[in-house]
Amino acid sequence: MQTPEGFEPHFRKSGLTDPWEPIFSKVVPGEAVILGLRIGPAHANSRGLAHGGLIAALADNAMGLSCIEQAGRETVSGLLTASMTTDYVGVAKLGQWLEFTTSFVKIGKSICFAQCFVTSDGKPCARANATFSVARAA
């Protein structure tokens, strides 16, 4: 199955996400980092649906990276998730394209707010909201 246009292998690797590879990202300069992946067995629960923990973790990743993208990579040295909620509004099945799009970001001096919409093959799957503590570059 084909990866949607504009997506490249994700530039930010971690021990948590390594088992979920391949993960893809699309950077919208100055606005957001959109994440995506094709749901496979490593992403699914025992019923063959994308696991909620996977969805929450990647939504957190997409929102944090989008906050940094909007603030400017040279001004933010890092973010820490202070709180996050996730609402699951649909399902994502094996073989579907799961996409994480951050649509709202408000950045302050020490706090950032973000909202992410998750779709599976373009249909709503989840929504997440997060608050991040911002570490500014010296």
mmCIF file of C-alpha atoms in Angstrom:
data_model
loop_
_atom_site.group_PDB
_atom_site.id
_atom_site.type_symbol
_atom_site.label_atom_id
_atom_site.label_comp_id
_atom_site.label_asym_id
_atom_site.label_seq_id
_atom_site.Cartn_x
_atom_site.Cartn_y
_atom_site.Cartn_z
ATOM 1 C CA MET A 1 0.000 0.000 0.000
ATOM 2 C CA GLN A 2 1.186 3.454 -0.856
ATOM 3 C CA THR A 3 2.176 6.226 1.557
ATOM 4 C CA PRO A 4 0.272 9.486 0.930
ATOM 5 C CA GLU A 5 2.068 12.230 -0.968
ATOM 6 C CA GLY A 6 4.448 14.432 0.992
ATOM 7 C CA PHE A 7 5.202 11.925 3.753
ATOM 8 C CA GLU A 8 8.804 10.861 4.408
ATOM 9 C CA PRO A 9 10.260 8.468 6.998
ATOM 10 C CA HIS A 10 9.817 10.176 10.367
ATOM 11 C CA PHE A 11 12.864 12.218 11.351
ATOM 12 C CA ARG A 12 12.418 11.757 15.107
ATOM 13 C CA LYS A 13 13.180 8.240 16.366
ATOM 14 C CA SER A 14 12.775 6.952 19.920
ATOM 15 C CA GLY A 15 12.894 3.704 21.841
ATOM 16 C CA LEU A 16 9.123 3.867 22.342
ATOM 17 C CA THR A 17 8.300 4.198 18.655
ATOM 18 C CA ASP A 18 10.998 1.896 17.227
ATOM 19 C CA PRO A 19 8.730 -1.203 17.328
ATOM 20 C CA TRP A 20 6.033 0.760 15.448
ATOM 21 C CA GLU A 21 8.194 1.651 12.445
ATOM 22 C CA PRO A 22 7.784 2.621 9.737
ATOM 23 C CA ILE A 23 6.310 5.913 10.919
ATOM 24 C CA PHE A 24 6.094 8.797 8.468
ATOM 25 C CA SER A 25 5.928 12.564 8.875
ATOM 26 C CA LYS A 26 5.161 15.591 6.780
ATOM 27 C CA VAL A 27 6.459 18.965 7.949
ATOM 28 C CA VAL A 28 4.362 22.025 7.149
ATOM 29 C CA PRO A 29 7.031 24.715 7.713
ATOM 30 C CA GLY A 30 6.197 27.091 10.559
ATOM 31 C CA GLU A 31 2.904 25.302 11.263
ATOM 32 C CA ALA A 32 2.876 21.608 12.088
ATOM 33 C CA VAL A 33 4.357 18.142 11.887
ATOM 34 C CA ILE A 34 1.814 15.608 10.636
ATOM 35 C CA LEU A 35 2.469 11.976 11.496
ATOM 36 C CA GLY A 36 1.151 8.896 9.739
ATOM 37 C CA LEU A 37 1.480 5.148 9.552
ATOM 38 C CA ARG A 38 -0.131 2.137 7.948
ATOM 39 C CA ILE A 39 -1.699 0.050 10.744
ATOM 40 C CA GLY A 40 -0.060 -3.342 11.069
ATOM 41 C CA PRO A 41 0.002 -6.110 13.684
ATOM 42 C CA ALA A 42 2.511 -4.223 15.891
ATOM 43 C CA HIS A 43 -0.028 -1.371 16.233
ATOM 44 C CA ALA A 44 -3.114 -3.455 16.985
ATOM 45 C CA ASN A 45 -4.889 -4.839 20.006
ATOM 46 C CA SER A 46 -6.257 -8.399 20.168
ATOM 47 C CA ARG A 47 -9.291 -7.365 18.091
ATOM 48 C CA GLY A 48 -7.202 -6.111 15.183
ATOM 49 C CA LEU A 49 -7.825 -2.414 15.882
ATOM 50 C CA ALA A 50 -5.210 0.298 16.439
ATOM 51 C CA HIS A 51 -4.389 0.301 20.145
ATOM 52 C CA GLY A 52 -5.451 3.381 22.104
ATOM 53 C CA GLY A 53 -2.002 3.654 23.658
ATOM 54 C CA LEU A 54 -0.426 3.906 20.206
ATOM 55 C CA ILE A 55 -2.914 6.606 19.223
ATOM 56 C CA ALA A 56 -2.279 8.605 22.414
ATOM 57 C CA ALA A 57 1.513 8.334 22.145
ATOM 58 C CA LEU A 58 1.644 9.434 18.510
ATOM 59 C CA ALA A 59 -0.865 12.255 19.094
ATOM 60 C CA ASP A 60 1.396 13.478 21.921
ATOM 61 C CA ASN A 61 4.384 13.287 19.554
ATOM 62 C CA ALA A 62 2.595 15.166 16.745
ATOM 63 C CA MET A 63 1.367 17.928 19.051
ATOM 64 C CA GLY A 64 4.747 18.432 20.718
ATOM 65 C CA LEU A 65 6.594 18.585 17.415
ATOM 66 C CA SER A 66 3.966 20.976 16.031
ATOM 67 C CA CYS A 67 4.413 23.300 19.030
ATOM 68 C CA ILE A 68 8.150 23.350 18.379
ATOM 69 C CA GLU A 69 7.570 23.925 14.641
ATOM 70 C CA GLN A 70 5.342 26.936 15.338
ATOM 71 C CA ALA A 71 7.540 28.390 18.080
ATOM 72 C CA GLY A 72 10.674 27.967 15.999
ATOM 73 C CA ARG A 73 13.203 25.226 16.584
ATOM 74 C CA GLU A 74 15.857 27.792 17.507
ATOM 75 C CA THR A 75 13.785 29.215 20.410
ATOM 76 C CA VAL A 76 12.514 26.001 22.058
ATOM 77 C CA SER A 77 14.946 23.446 23.434
ATOM 78 C CA GLY A 78 12.243 20.974 24.443
ATOM 79 C CA LEU A 79 8.764 20.290 25.739
ATOM 80 C CA LEU A 80 7.369 18.207 28.574
ATOM 81 C CA THR A 81 3.778 16.989 28.450
ATOM 82 C CA ALA A 82 1.995 18.430 31.496
ATOM 83 C CA SER A 83 -1.448 17.000 30.729
ATOM 84 C CA MET A 84 -3.216 15.269 27.884
ATOM 85 C CA THR A 85 -6.687 13.937 27.162
ATOM 86 C CA THR A 86 -7.689 11.651 24.336
ATOM 87 C CA ASP A 87 -11.210 11.004 23.066
ATOM 88 C CA TYR A 88 -11.695 7.941 20.888
ATOM 89 C CA VAL A 89 -14.496 8.569 18.407
ATOM 90 C CA GLY A 90 -13.997 5.773 15.886
ATOM 91 C CA VAL A 91 -11.854 2.760 15.086
ATOM 92 C CA ALA A 92 -8.784 2.186 12.960
ATOM 93 C CA LYS A 93 -8.357 -1.242 11.388
ATOM 94 C CA LEU A 94 -5.394 -3.201 10.077
ATOM 95 C CA GLY A 95 -4.213 -1.840 6.729
ATOM 96 C CA GLN A 96 -5.739 1.633 7.180
ATOM 97 C CA TRP A 97 -3.691 4.840 7.052
ATOM 98 C CA LEU A 98 -3.644 6.493 10.493
ATOM 99 C CA GLU A 99 -2.882 10.222 10.387
ATOM 100 C CA PHE A 100 -2.230 12.724 13.211
ATOM 101 C CA THR A 101 -2.847 16.390 12.356
ATOM 102 C CA THR A 102 -2.352 19.174 14.884
ATOM 103 C CA SER A 103 -4.862 21.894 14.101
ATOM 104 C CA PHE A 104 -4.504 24.314 17.021
ATOM 105 C CA VAL A 105 -1.449 25.517 18.837
ATOM 106 C CA LYS A 106 -1.161 28.402 21.311
ATOM 107 C CA ILE A 107 2.343 29.073 22.534
ATOM 108 C CA GLY A 108 3.222 31.161 25.579
ATOM 109 C CA LYS A 109 6.526 31.824 27.275
ATOM 110 C CA SER A 110 6.362 28.735 29.468
ATOM 111 C CA ILE A 111 3.283 26.786 28.330
ATOM 112 C CA CYS A 112 1.876 25.523 25.046
ATOM 113 C CA PHE A 113 -1.608 24.221 24.219
ATOM 114 C CA ALA A 114 -2.346 21.958 21.258
ATOM 115 C CA GLN A 115 -5.150 19.909 19.712
ATOM 116 C CA CYS A 116 -4.700 16.922 17.400
ATOM 117 C CA PHE A 117 -7.214 15.173 15.171
ATOM 118 C CA VAL A 118 -6.579 11.548 14.274
ATOM 119 C CA THR A 119 -8.116 9.960 11.189
ATOM 120 C CA SER A 120 -8.099 6.433 9.792
ATOM 121 C CA ASP A 121 -8.399 6.450 6.007
ATOM 122 C CA GLY A 122 -9.720 10.012 6.354
ATOM 123 C CA LYS A 123 -12.478 9.217 8.871
ATOM 124 C CA PRO A 124 -12.415 10.584 12.437
ATOM 125 C CA CYS A 125 -10.808 8.180 14.889
ATOM 126 C CA ALA A 126 -9.673 10.270 17.874
ATOM 127 C CA ARG A 127 -9.078 13.752 19.193
ATOM 128 C CA ALA A 128 -6.410 14.728 21.707
ATOM 129 C CA ASN A 129 -5.691 17.896 23.644
ATOM 130 C CA ALA A 130 -2.451 18.580 25.485
ATOM 131 C CA THR A 131 -0.672 21.156 27.583
ATOM 132 C CA PHE A 132 3.112 21.263 27.425
ATOM 133 C CA SER A 133 5.718 22.931 29.599
ATOM 134 C CA VAL A 134 8.102 24.824 27.310
ATOM 135 C CA ALA A 135 11.863 24.827 27.841
ATOM 136 C CA ARG A 136 13.306 27.845 26.043
ATOM 137 C CA ALA A 137 16.719 27.768 24.384
ATOM 138 C CA ALA A 138 19.313 29.929 26.127
#
